[in-house]
PDB file of C-alpha atoms in Angstrom:
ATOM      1  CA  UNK N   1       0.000   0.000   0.000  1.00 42.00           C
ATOM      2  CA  UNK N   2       1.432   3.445  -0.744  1.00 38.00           C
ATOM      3  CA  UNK N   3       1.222   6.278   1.584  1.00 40.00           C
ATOM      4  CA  UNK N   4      -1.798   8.644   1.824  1.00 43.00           C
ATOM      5  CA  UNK N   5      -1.612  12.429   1.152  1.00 40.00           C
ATOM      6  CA  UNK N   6      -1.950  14.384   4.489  1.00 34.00           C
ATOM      7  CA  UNK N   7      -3.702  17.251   5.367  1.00 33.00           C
ATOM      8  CA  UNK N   8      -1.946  20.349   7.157  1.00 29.00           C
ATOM      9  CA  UNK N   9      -2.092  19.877  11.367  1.00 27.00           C
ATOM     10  CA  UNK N  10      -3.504  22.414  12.864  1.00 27.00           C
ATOM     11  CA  UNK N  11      -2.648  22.263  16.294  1.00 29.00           C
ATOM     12  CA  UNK N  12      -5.114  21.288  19.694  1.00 30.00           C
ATOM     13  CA  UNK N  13      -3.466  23.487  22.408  1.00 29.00           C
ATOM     14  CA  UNK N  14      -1.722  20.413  23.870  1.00 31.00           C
ATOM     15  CA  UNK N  15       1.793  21.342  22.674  1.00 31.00           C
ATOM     16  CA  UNK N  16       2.264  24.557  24.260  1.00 29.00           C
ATOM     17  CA  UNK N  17       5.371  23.052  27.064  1.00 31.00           C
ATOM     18  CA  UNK N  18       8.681  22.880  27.292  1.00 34.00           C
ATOM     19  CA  UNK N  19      11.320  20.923  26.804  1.00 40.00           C
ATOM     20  CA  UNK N  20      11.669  21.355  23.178  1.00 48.00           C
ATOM     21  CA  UNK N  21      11.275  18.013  21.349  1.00 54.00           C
ATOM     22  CA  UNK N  22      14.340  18.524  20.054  1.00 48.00           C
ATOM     23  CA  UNK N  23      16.353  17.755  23.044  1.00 46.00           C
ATOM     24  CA  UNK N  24      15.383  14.037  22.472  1.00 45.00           C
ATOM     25  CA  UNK N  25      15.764  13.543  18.453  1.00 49.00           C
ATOM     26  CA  UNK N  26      18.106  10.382  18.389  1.00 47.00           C
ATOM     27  CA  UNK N  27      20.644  11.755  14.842  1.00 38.00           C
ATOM     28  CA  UNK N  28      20.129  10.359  12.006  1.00 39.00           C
ATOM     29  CA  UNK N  29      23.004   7.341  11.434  1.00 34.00           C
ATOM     30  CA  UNK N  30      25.101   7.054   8.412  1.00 34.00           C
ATOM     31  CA  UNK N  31      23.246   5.713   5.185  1.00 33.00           C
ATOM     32  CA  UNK N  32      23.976   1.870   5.227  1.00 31.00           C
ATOM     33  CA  UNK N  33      22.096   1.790   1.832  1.00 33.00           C
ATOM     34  CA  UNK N  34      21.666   4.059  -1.451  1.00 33.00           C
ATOM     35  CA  UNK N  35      20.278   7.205  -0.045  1.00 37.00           C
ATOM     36  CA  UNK N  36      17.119   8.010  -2.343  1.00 39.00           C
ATOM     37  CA  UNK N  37      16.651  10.786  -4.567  1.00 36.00           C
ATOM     38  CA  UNK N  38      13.725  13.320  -3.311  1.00 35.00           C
ATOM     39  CA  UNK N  39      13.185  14.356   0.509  1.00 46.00           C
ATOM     40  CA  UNK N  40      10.079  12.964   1.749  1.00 65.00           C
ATOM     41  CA  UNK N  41       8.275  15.606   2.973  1.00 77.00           C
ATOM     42  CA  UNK N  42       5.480  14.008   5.057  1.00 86.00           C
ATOM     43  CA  UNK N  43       5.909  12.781   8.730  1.00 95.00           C
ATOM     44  CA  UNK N  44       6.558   9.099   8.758  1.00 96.00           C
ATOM     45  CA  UNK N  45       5.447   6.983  11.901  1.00 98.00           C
ATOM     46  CA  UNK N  46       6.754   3.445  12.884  1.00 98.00           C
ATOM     47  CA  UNK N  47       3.969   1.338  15.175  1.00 98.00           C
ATOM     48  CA  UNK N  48       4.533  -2.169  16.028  1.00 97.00           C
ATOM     49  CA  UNK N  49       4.628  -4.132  19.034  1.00 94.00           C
ATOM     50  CA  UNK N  50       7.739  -4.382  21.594  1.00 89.00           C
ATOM     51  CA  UNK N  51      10.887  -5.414  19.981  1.00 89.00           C
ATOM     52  CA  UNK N  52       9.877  -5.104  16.020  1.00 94.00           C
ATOM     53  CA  UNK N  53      12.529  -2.892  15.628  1.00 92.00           C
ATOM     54  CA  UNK N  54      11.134   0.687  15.536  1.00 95.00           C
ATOM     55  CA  UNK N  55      13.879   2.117  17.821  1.00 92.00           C
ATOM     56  CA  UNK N  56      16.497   0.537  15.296  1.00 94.00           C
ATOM     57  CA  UNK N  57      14.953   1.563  12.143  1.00 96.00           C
ATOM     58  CA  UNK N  58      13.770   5.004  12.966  1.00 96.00           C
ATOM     59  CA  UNK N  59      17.477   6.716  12.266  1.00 95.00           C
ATOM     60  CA  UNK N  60      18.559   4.865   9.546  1.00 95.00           C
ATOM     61  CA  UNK N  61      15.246   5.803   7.797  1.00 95.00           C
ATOM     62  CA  UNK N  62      15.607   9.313   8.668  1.00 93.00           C
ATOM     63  CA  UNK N  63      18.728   9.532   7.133  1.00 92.00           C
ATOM     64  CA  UNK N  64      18.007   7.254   3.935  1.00 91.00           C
ATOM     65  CA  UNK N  65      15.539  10.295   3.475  1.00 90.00           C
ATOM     66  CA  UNK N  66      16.895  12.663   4.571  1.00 88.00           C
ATOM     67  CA  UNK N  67      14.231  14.043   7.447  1.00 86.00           C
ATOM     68  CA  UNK N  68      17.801  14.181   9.754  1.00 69.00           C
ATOM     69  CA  UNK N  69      16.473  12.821  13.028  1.00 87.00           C
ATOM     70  CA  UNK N  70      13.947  10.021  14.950  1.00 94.00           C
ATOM     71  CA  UNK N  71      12.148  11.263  17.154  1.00 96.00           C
ATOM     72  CA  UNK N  72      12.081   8.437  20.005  1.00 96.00           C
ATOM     73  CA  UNK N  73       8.624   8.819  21.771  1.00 96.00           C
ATOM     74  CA  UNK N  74       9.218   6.296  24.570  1.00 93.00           C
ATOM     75  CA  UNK N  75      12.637   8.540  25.094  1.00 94.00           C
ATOM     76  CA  UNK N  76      10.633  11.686  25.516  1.00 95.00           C
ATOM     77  CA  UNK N  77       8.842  10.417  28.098  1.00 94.00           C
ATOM     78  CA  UNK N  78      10.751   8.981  29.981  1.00 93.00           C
ATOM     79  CA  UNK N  79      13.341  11.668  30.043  1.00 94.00           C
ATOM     80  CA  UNK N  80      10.902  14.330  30.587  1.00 94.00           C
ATOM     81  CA  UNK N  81       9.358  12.130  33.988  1.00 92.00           C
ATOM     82  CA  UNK N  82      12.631  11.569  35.155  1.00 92.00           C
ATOM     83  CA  UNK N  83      12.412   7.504  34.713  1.00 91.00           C
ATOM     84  CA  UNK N  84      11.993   4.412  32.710  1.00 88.00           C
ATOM     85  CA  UNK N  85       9.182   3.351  31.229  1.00 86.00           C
ATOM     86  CA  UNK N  86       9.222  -0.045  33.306  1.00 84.00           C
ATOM     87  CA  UNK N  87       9.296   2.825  36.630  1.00 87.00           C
ATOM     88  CA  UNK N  88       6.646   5.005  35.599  1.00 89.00           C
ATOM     89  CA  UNK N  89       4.610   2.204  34.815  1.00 86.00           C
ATOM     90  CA  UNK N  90       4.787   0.394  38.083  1.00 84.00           C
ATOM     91  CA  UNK N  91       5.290   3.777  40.411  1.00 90.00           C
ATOM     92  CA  UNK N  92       2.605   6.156  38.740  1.00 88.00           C
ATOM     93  CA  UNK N  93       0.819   4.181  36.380  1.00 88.00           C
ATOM     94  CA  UNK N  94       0.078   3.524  32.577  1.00 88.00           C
ATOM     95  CA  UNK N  95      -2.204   6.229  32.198  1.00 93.00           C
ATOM     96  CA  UNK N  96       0.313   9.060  33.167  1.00 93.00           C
ATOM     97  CA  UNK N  97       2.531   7.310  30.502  1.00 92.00           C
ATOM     98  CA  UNK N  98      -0.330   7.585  27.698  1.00 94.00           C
ATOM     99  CA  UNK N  99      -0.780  10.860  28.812  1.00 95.00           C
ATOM    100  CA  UNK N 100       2.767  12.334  27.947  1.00 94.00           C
ATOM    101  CA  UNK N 101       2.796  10.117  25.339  1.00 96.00           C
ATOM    102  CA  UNK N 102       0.155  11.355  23.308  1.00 97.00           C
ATOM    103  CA  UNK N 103       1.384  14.993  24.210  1.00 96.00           C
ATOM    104  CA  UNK N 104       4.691  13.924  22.626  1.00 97.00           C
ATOM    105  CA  UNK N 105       2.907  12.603  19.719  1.00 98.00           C
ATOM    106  CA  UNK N 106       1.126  15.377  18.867  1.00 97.00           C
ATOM    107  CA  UNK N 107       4.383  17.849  19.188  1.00 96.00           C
ATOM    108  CA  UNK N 108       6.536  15.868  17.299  1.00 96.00           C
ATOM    109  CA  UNK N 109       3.433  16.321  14.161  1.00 96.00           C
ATOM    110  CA  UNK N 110       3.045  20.187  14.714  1.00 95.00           C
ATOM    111  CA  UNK N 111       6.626  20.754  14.211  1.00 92.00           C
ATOM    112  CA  UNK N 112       9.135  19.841  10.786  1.00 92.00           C
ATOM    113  CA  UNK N 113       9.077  16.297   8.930  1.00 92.00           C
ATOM    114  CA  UNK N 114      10.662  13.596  11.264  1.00 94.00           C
ATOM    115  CA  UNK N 115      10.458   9.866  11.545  1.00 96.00           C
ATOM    116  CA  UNK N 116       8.993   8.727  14.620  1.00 98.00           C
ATOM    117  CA  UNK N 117       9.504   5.992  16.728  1.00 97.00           C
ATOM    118  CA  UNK N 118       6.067   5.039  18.580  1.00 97.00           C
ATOM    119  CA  UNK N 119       5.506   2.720  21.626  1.00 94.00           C
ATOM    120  CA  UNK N 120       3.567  -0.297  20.907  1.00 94.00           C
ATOM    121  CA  UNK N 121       0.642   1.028  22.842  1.00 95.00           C
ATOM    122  CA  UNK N 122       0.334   4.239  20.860  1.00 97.00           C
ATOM    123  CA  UNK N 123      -3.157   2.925  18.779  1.00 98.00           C
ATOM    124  CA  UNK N 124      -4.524   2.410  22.418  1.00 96.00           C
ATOM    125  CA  UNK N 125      -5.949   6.001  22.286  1.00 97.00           C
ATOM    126  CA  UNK N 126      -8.217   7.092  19.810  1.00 97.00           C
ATOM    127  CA  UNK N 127      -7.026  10.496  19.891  1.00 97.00           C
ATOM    128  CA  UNK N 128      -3.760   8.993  18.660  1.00 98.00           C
ATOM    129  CA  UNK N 129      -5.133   7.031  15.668  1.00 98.00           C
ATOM    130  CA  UNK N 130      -6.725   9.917  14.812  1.00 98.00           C
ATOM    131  CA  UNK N 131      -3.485  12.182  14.704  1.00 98.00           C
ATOM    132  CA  UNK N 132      -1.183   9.185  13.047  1.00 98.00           C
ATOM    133  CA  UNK N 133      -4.204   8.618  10.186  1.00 97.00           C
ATOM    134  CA  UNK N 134      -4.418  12.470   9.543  1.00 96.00           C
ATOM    135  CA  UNK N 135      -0.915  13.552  10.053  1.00 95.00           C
ATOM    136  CA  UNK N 136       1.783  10.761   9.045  1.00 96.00           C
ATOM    137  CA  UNK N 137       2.181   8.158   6.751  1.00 95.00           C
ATOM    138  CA  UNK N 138       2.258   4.999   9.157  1.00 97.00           C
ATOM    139  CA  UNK N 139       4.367   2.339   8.649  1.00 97.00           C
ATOM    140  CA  UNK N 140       3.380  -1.287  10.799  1.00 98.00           C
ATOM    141  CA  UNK N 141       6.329  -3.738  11.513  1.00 98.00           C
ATOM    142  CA  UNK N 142       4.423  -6.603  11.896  1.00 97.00           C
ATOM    143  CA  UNK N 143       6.299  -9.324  13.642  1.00 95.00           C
ATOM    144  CA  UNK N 144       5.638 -13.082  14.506  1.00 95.00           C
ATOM    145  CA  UNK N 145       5.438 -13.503  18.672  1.00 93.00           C
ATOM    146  CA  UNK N 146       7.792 -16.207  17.946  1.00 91.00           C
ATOM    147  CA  UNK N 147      10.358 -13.664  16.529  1.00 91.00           C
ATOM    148  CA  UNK N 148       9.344 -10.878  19.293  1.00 91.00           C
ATOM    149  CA  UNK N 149      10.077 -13.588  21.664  1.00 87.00           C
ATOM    150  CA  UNK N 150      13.752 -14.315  20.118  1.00 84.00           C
ATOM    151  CA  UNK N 151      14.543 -10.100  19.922  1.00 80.00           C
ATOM    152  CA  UNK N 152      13.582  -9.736  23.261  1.00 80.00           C
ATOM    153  CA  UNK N 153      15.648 -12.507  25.459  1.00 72.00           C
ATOM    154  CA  UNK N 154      17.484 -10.374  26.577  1.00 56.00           C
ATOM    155  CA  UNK N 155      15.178  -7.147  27.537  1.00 55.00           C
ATOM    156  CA  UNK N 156      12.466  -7.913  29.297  1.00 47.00           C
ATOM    157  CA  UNK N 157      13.132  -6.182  32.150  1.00 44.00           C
ATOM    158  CA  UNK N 158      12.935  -2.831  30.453  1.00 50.00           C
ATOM    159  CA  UNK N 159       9.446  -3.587  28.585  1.00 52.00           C
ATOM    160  CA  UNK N 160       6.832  -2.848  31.377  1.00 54.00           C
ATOM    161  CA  UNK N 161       3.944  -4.694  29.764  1.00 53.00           C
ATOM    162  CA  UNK N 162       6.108  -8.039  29.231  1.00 57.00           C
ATOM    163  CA  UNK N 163       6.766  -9.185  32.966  1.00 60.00           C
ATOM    164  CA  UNK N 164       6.871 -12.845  33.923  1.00 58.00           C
ATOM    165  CA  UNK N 165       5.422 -15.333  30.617  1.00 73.00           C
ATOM    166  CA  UNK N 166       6.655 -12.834  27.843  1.00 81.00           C
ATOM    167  CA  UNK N 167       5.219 -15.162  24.801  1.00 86.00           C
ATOM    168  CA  UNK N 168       1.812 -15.118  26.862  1.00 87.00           C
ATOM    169  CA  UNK N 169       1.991 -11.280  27.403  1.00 87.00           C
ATOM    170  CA  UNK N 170       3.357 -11.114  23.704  1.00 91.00           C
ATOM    171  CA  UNK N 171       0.260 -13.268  22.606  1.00 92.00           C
ATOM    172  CA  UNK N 172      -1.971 -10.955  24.556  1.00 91.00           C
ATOM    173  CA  UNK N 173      -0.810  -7.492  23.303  1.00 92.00           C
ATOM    174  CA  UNK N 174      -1.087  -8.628  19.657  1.00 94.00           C
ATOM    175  CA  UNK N 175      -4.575 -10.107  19.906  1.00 95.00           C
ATOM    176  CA  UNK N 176      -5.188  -6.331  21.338  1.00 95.00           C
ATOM    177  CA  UNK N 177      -3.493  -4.592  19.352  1.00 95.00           C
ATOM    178  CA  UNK N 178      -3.575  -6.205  15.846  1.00 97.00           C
ATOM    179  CA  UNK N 179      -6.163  -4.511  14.126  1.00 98.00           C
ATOM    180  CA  UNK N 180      -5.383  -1.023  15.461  1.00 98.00           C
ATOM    181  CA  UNK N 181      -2.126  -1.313  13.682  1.00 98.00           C
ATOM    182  CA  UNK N 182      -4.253  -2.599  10.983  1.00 98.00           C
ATOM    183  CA  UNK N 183      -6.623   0.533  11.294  1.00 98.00           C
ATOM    184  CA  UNK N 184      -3.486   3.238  10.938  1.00 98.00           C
ATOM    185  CA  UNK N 185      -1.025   1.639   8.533  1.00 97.00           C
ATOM    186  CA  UNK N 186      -0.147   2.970   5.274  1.00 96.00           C
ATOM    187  CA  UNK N 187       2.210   0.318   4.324  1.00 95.00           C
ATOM    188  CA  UNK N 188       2.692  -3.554   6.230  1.00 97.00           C
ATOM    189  CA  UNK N 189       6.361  -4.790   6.592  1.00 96.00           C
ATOM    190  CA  UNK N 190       6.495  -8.190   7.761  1.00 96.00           C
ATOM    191  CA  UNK N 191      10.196  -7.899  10.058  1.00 95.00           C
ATOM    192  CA  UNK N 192      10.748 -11.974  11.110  1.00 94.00           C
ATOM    193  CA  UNK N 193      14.233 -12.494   9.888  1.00 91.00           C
ATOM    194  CA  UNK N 194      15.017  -9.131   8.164  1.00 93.00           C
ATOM    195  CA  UNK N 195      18.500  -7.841   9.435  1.00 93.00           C
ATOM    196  CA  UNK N 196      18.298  -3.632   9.680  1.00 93.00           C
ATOM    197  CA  UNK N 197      19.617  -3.051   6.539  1.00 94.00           C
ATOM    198  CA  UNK N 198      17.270  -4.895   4.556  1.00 95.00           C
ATOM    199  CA  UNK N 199      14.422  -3.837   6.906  1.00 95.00           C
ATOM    200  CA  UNK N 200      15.633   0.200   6.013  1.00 95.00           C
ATOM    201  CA  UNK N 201      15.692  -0.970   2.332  1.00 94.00           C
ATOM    202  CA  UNK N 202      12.561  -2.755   1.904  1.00 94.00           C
ATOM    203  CA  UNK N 203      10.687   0.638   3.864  1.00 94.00           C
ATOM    204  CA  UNK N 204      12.657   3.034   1.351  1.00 93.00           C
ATOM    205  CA  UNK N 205      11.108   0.556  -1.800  1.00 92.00           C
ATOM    206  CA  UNK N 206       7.689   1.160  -0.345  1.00 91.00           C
ATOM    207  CA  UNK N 207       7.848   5.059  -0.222  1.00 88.00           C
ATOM    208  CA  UNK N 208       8.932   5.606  -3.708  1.00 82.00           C
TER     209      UNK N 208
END
């Protein structure tokens, strides 16, 4: 599926705080493959669940076209509450997260093109979906749970919703969350077994 031709954001009143955004853009890496041609000039958004590989892929897209930074949502947030996700989560709740979340969201779209990087929960909220359809071309990394399950060995303990069984919780999440990726998406990339590079090449192929 190609992406969708966006109308202008006009802004709600929730971005009127500081710190700037731009404190938390993670640069842009050096291209790893053929950089392409024309600047995309539309906001692109990665969604997935935990451990698809949006934090990975965000800079490498931004620099393949040339939008110079990824905006890291979870990294907003946490830097601007002083504490990890998995902290927040279990010391002042989910909802606070979703809160500054969405806030971040909808700053990072009122200002220049970026990639961002979403949490996997960002299609909980409506009033997400609803910026991400109108405001970004949306890009789903759709992963297998047995691949999310193989990624994530090692980093469970920094993923707040995947304590204790992670394939259960895994299982769970994408039985939620499934067709709200579904309901956002502008283009599908099935991750299982792609390697970065071929991941940041087979995005760039669908954007032309």
């Amino acid at each position: 599926m190609r992406p969708r031709d966006h109308p202008s954001f006009r802004s709600s009143g929730l971005l009127n705080y500081s710190p700037s955004l731009s404190n938390y853009a993670v640069a842009s890496r050096p291209a790893c493959v053929s950089r392409v041609t024309a600047l995309f000039d539309s906001h692109i958004c990665l969604v997935g669940l935990s451990g698809s590989g949006k934090s990975t892929l965000g800079p490498l897209l931004a620099s393949q076209l040339n939008l110079g930074a990824c905006v890291d949502l979870d990294l907003v947030v946490e830097q601007r509450l002083g504490a990890p996700a998995s902290q927040i989560f279990a010391e002042q709740g989910e909802p606070l997260f979703r809160q500054y979340e969405c806030e971040a969201l909808a700053e990072a779209l009122a200002g220049p093109a970026v990639v961002i990087a979403a949490g996997g929960g960002i299609v909980l909220d409506p009033t997400n979906r609803m910026m991400l359809k109108a405001q970004a071309t949306v890009i789903w990394l759709r992963a297998s749970v047995p691949d999310l399950v193989e990624r994530l060995r090692d980093s469970e303990a920094s993923r707040p919703l995947l304590t204790g069984d992670v394939e259960f919780a895994l299982h769970r999440l994408a039985e939620e969350r499934t067709a709200l990726y579904a309901s956002v998406a502008d283009v599908v990339i099935d991750v299982d077994g792609l390697d970065p590079r071929t991941l940041t090449e087979a995005v760039v192929e669908e954007l032309r």
